[in-house]
PDB file of C-alpha atoms in Angstrom:
ATOM      1  CA  MET A   1     128.695 111.573 115.854  1.00  0.00           C
ATOM      2  CA  ASP A   2     125.144 112.409 116.482  1.00  0.00           C
ATOM      3  CA  VAL A   3     123.241 114.471 113.794  1.00  0.00           C
ATOM      4  CA  GLU A   4     120.207 116.137 115.156  1.00  0.00           C
ATOM      5  CA  VAL A   5     117.207 116.672 112.826  1.00  0.00           C
ATOM      6  CA  THR A   6     114.712 119.397 113.682  1.00  0.00           C
ATOM      7  CA  ARG A   7     111.580 119.861 111.769  1.00  0.00           C
ATOM      8  CA  LEU A   8     110.779 123.639 111.417  1.00  0.00           C
ATOM      9  CA  PRO A   9     107.062 123.953 110.542  1.00  0.00           C
ATOM     10  CA  GLY A  10     106.544 126.182 107.573  1.00  0.00           C
ATOM     11  CA  ILE A  11     110.250 126.372 106.916  1.00  0.00           C
ATOM     12  CA  GLY A  12     111.740 122.929 106.362  1.00  0.00           C
ATOM     13  CA  THR A  13     114.195 120.657 108.165  1.00  0.00           C
ATOM     14  CA  LYS A  14     117.409 121.494 109.908  1.00  0.00           C
ATOM     15  CA  GLN A  15     120.162 118.840 110.353  1.00  0.00           C
ATOM     16  CA  GLU A  16     123.201 119.693 112.510  1.00  0.00           C
ATOM     17  CA  PHE A  17     125.897 118.398 114.640  1.00  0.00           C
ATOM     18  CA  ALA A  18     128.248 119.804 117.277  1.00  0.00           C
ATOM     19  CA  THR A  19     131.983 120.020 116.719  1.00  0.00           C
ATOM     20  CA  THR A  20     134.467 119.396 119.387  1.00  0.00           C
ATOM     21  CA  SER A  21     135.116 123.139 119.646  1.00  0.00           C
ATOM     22  CA  GLY A  22     131.471 123.607 120.594  1.00  0.00           C
ATOM     23  CA  ARG A  23     130.243 125.149 117.282  1.00  0.00           C
ATOM     24  CA  ARG A  24     127.260 123.746 115.553  1.00  0.00           C
ATOM     25  CA  ILE A  25     127.378 123.027 111.729  1.00  0.00           C
ATOM     26  CA  GLY A  26     124.183 122.244 109.925  1.00  0.00           C
ATOM     27  CA  VAL A  27     122.170 122.341 106.761  1.00  0.00           C
ATOM     28  CA  LEU A  28     118.713 123.914 106.626  1.00  0.00           C
ATOM     29  CA  THR A  29     116.658 122.394 103.751  1.00  0.00           C
ATOM     30  CA  HIS A  30     113.751 124.655 102.978  1.00  0.00           C
ATOM     31  CA  ARG A  31     110.370 123.373 101.874  1.00  0.00           C
ATOM     32  CA  ASP A  32     110.996 124.542  98.371  1.00  0.00           C
ATOM     33  CA  GLY A  33     114.174 122.491  98.249  1.00  0.00           C
ATOM     34  CA  HIS A  34     116.961 125.140  98.528  1.00  0.00           C
ATOM     35  CA  ARG A  35     119.566 124.708 101.145  1.00  0.00           C
ATOM     36  CA  GLU A  36     121.623 126.845 103.489  1.00  0.00           C
ATOM     37  CA  LEU A  37     124.874 125.897 105.291  1.00  0.00           C
ATOM     38  CA  LEU A  38     124.622 127.114 108.894  1.00  0.00           C
ATOM     39  CA  VAL A  39     127.201 127.755 111.512  1.00  0.00           C
ATOM     40  CA  SER A  40     126.071 128.470 115.040  1.00  0.00           C
ATOM     41  CA  GLY A  41     128.087 130.048 117.818  1.00  0.00           C
ATOM     42  CA  ARG A  42     129.213 128.302 120.997  1.00  0.00           C
ATOM     43  CA  GLU A  43     127.253 130.522 123.357  1.00  0.00           C
ATOM     44  CA  ASP A  44     123.840 130.146 121.779  1.00  0.00           C
ATOM     45  CA  PRO A  45     123.163 127.210 119.563  1.00  0.00           C
ATOM     46  CA  ASP A  46     119.951 128.931 118.278  1.00  0.00           C
ATOM     47  CA  SER A  47     121.932 131.945 117.026  1.00  0.00           C
ATOM     48  CA  CYS A  48     123.432 131.636 113.608  1.00  0.00           C
ATOM     49  CA  SER A  49     126.864 133.318 113.205  1.00  0.00           C
ATOM     50  CA  ALA A  50     127.037 132.437 109.381  1.00  0.00           C
ATOM     51  CA  SER A  51     124.609 131.275 106.708  1.00  0.00           C
ATOM     52  CA  VAL A  52     125.445 130.512 103.175  1.00  0.00           C
ATOM     53  CA  GLY A  53     122.779 129.824 100.588  1.00  0.00           C
ATOM     54  CA  LEU A  54     123.609 126.954  98.263  1.00  0.00           C
ATOM     55  CA  THR A  55     122.373 126.064  94.787  1.00  0.00           C
ATOM     56  CA  ASP A  56     121.745 122.336  94.141  1.00  0.00           C
ATOM     57  CA  ALA A  57     125.060 122.182  92.253  1.00  0.00           C
ATOM     58  CA  GLU A  58     126.968 123.988  95.174  1.00  0.00           C
ATOM     59  CA  GLY A  59     125.340 121.616  97.670  1.00  0.00           C
ATOM     60  CA  GLN A  60     126.429 118.641  95.671  1.00  0.00           C
ATOM     61  CA  ALA A  61     129.882 120.015  95.194  1.00  0.00           C
ATOM     62  CA  LEU A  62     130.196 120.611  98.963  1.00  0.00           C
ATOM     63  CA  GLY A  63     128.919 117.166  99.747  1.00  0.00           C
ATOM     64  CA  THR A  64     131.521 115.714  97.350  1.00  0.00           C
ATOM     65  CA  LEU A  65     134.318 117.799  98.805  1.00  0.00           C
ATOM     66  CA  LEU A  66     133.433 116.613 102.291  1.00  0.00           C
ATOM     67  CA  GLY A  67     132.167 113.111 101.857  1.00  0.00           C
ATOM     68  CA  ALA A  68     134.056 111.686  98.862  1.00  0.00           C
ATOM     69  CA  PRO A  69     137.707 112.206 100.206  1.00  0.00           C
ATOM     70  CA  ASN A  70     136.633 110.574 103.464  1.00  0.00           C
ATOM     71  CA  LEU A  71     135.155 107.541 101.648  1.00  0.00           C
ATOM     72  CA  VAL A  72     138.257 107.320  99.361  1.00  0.00           C
ATOM     73  CA  ALA A  73     140.636 107.605 102.324  1.00  0.00           C
ATOM     74  CA  GLN A  74     138.883 104.733 104.097  1.00  0.00           C
ATOM     75  CA  LEU A  75     139.050 102.617 101.072  1.00  0.00           C
ATOM     76  CA  GLN A  76     142.770 103.429 100.568  1.00  0.00           C
ATOM     77  CA  ASP A  77     143.563 102.614 104.174  1.00  0.00           C
ATOM     78  CA  GLN A  78     141.871  99.325 103.847  1.00  0.00           C
ATOM     79  CA  GLN A  79     143.698  98.456 100.727  1.00  0.00           C
ATOM     80  CA  ARG A  80     147.237  99.619 101.671  1.00  0.00           C
ATOM     81  CA  GLU A  81     147.899  96.033 102.651  1.00  0.00           C
ATOM     82  CA  VAL A  82     147.304  94.845  99.050  1.00  0.00           C
ATOM     83  CA  GLU A  83     150.278  95.695  96.790  1.00  0.00           C
ATOM     84  CA  GLY A  84     149.182  97.324  93.509  1.00  0.00           C
ATOM     85  CA  ILE A  85     145.688  98.010  94.313  1.00  0.00           C
ATOM     86  CA  MET A  86     144.427 101.716  94.284  1.00  0.00           C
ATOM     87  CA  THR A  87     141.237 103.644  94.641  1.00  0.00           C
ATOM     88  CA  ALA A  88     140.213 106.483  92.357  1.00  0.00           C
ATOM     89  CA  GLN A  89     137.111 108.595  91.813  1.00  0.00           C
ATOM     90  CA  PHE A  90     135.639 109.616  88.505  1.00  0.00           C
ATOM     91  CA  PRO A  91     132.815 112.062  87.743  1.00  0.00           C
ATOM     92  CA  ILE A  92     130.018 111.210  85.377  1.00  0.00           C
ATOM     93  CA  GLY A  93     129.957 114.399  83.279  1.00  0.00           C
ATOM     94  CA  ALA A  94     127.022 115.771  81.329  1.00  0.00           C
ATOM     95  CA  GLY A  95     128.661 114.487  78.092  1.00  0.00           C
ATOM     96  CA  SER A  96     129.407 111.013  79.350  1.00  0.00           C
ATOM     97  CA  PRO A  97     127.927 108.254  77.265  1.00  0.00           C
ATOM     98  CA  TYR A  98     126.900 106.629  80.597  1.00  0.00           C
ATOM     99  CA  ASP A  99     124.657 109.480  81.731  1.00  0.00           C
ATOM    100  CA  GLY A 100     121.318 107.801  82.036  1.00  0.00           C
ATOM    101  CA  ARG A 101     122.695 104.324  81.508  1.00  0.00           C
ATOM    102  CA  THR A 102     123.284 101.479  83.912  1.00  0.00           C
ATOM    103  CA  LEU A 103     126.430 100.336  85.626  1.00  0.00           C
ATOM    104  CA  GLY A 104     125.982  96.973  83.888  1.00  0.00           C
ATOM    105  CA  ASP A 105     126.172  98.762  80.474  1.00  0.00           C
ATOM    106  CA  THR A 106     129.844  99.684  81.269  1.00  0.00           C
ATOM    107  CA  ALA A 107     130.886  96.033  81.536  1.00  0.00           C
ATOM    108  CA  MET A 108     133.595  97.647  83.756  1.00  0.00           C
ATOM    109  CA  ARG A 109     134.905  94.538  85.589  1.00  0.00           C
ATOM    110  CA  THR A 110     135.144  92.609  82.341  1.00  0.00           C
ATOM    111  CA  ARG A 111     136.715  95.427  80.356  1.00  0.00           C
ATOM    112  CA  THR A 112     139.130  96.731  83.043  1.00  0.00           C
ATOM    113  CA  SER A 113     139.348  94.211  85.915  1.00  0.00           C
ATOM    114  CA  THR A 114     138.291  97.062  88.257  1.00  0.00           C
ATOM    115  CA  SER A 115     135.324  97.248  90.539  1.00  0.00           C
ATOM    116  CA  ILE A 116     132.884 100.158  91.166  1.00  0.00           C
ATOM    117  CA  VAL A 117     132.599 100.122  94.937  1.00  0.00           C
ATOM    118  CA  ALA A 118     130.467 103.182  95.348  1.00  0.00           C
ATOM    119  CA  VAL A 119     128.603 106.024  93.723  1.00  0.00           C
ATOM    120  CA  ILE A 120     128.153 109.375  95.475  1.00  0.00           C
ATOM    121  CA  ARG A 121     125.001 111.312  94.353  1.00  0.00           C
ATOM    122  CA  ASP A 122     123.570 114.449  96.085  1.00  0.00           C
ATOM    123  CA  HIS A 123     125.495 113.830  99.294  1.00  0.00           C
ATOM    124  CA  VAL A 124     124.362 110.198  99.485  1.00  0.00           C
ATOM    125  CA  VAL A 125     126.767 107.256  99.088  1.00  0.00           C
ATOM    126  CA  SER A 126     125.487 104.206  97.391  1.00  0.00           C
ATOM    127  CA  PRO A 127     127.846 101.451  98.415  1.00  0.00           C
ATOM    128  CA  SER A 128     128.268  98.381  96.140  1.00  0.00           C
ATOM    129  CA  PRO A 129     125.821  99.409  93.471  1.00  0.00           C
ATOM    130  CA  GLY A 130     124.349  96.584  91.398  1.00  0.00           C
ATOM    131  CA  PRO A 131     124.402  96.328  87.491  1.00  0.00           C
ATOM    132  CA  GLU A 132     120.983  97.950  87.406  1.00  0.00           C
ATOM    133  CA  PHE A 133     122.165 101.179  89.082  1.00  0.00           C
ATOM    134  CA  VAL A 134     121.565 104.129  86.634  1.00  0.00           C
ATOM    135  CA  PHE A 135     124.254 106.753  86.460  1.00  0.00           C
ATOM    136  CA  ARG A 136     123.444 110.477  86.258  1.00  0.00           C
ATOM    137  CA  ALA A 137     125.523 113.465  85.397  1.00  0.00           C
ATOM    138  CA  GLY A 138     127.206 114.760  88.533  1.00  0.00           C
ATOM    139  CA  ASP A 139     127.650 111.248  90.059  1.00  0.00           C
ATOM    140  CA  LEU A 140     131.126 110.556  91.565  1.00  0.00           C
ATOM    141  CA  VAL A 141     132.110 106.916  90.834  1.00  0.00           C
ATOM    142  CA  VAL A 142     134.571 105.274  93.251  1.00  0.00           C
ATOM    143  CA  VAL A 143     136.575 102.573  91.596  1.00  0.00           C
ATOM    144  CA  VAL A 144     139.177 100.007  92.923  1.00  0.00           C
ATOM    145  CA  GLY A 145     141.758  98.335  90.808  1.00  0.00           C
ATOM    146  CA  THR A 146     145.264  98.473  89.355  1.00  0.00           C
ATOM    147  CA  GLY A 147     146.643 101.726  88.075  1.00  0.00           C
ATOM    148  CA  GLU A 148     146.300 100.495  84.462  1.00  0.00           C
ATOM    149  CA  GLY A 149     142.708  99.280  85.110  1.00  0.00           C
ATOM    150  CA  LEU A 150     141.786 102.686  86.595  1.00  0.00           C
ATOM    151  CA  GLY A 151     143.163 104.479  83.544  1.00  0.00           C
ATOM    152  CA  ARG A 152     140.918 102.229  81.348  1.00  0.00           C
ATOM    153  CA  ALA A 153     137.961 102.806  83.769  1.00  0.00           C
ATOM    154  CA  ALA A 154     138.389 106.586  83.535  1.00  0.00           C
ATOM    155  CA  ALA A 155     138.386 106.320  79.640  1.00  0.00           C
ATOM    156  CA  ILE A 156     135.249 104.249  79.562  1.00  0.00           C
ATOM    157  CA  LEU A 157     133.288 106.552  81.811  1.00  0.00           C
ATOM    158  CA  GLU A 158     134.408 109.587  79.783  1.00  0.00           C
ATOM    159  CA  ASP A 159     134.392 108.248  76.289  1.00  0.00           C
ATOM    160  CA  GLY A 160     132.480 104.903  76.328  1.00  0.00           C
TER     161      GLY A 160
END
């Protein structure tokens, strides 16, 4: 799928793609950083039939809703052939002891026999993050392991 990027002088940047139904869906990122979700009609791609302003938290939530399930579904499809292996996603909350700390600080693999395979932050997926990766509140951590290991991983990320 092709995503078109259009620089709008004095305004910001628009990123959009065409759906199979002919509509265009995009995000307008203004120079001051705020974002709008845009839906354009089939007849005129320059006309906007809907625009929804998004706060940073709303943009992050929307990205998580759209991106994280796809990533997890792909991982689950790949691991269906391996009996007993599952994928789960856990948020790093504002109260997490790992907010501002590195992945290495979790000692996740040693403590739980699970692997952190990706972290989703601000609509961006960081695949296979290394031990130096620093978590931030709002991150969504994608973990692979056994059911028991995933339970321990969730407890570690939440309680330490």
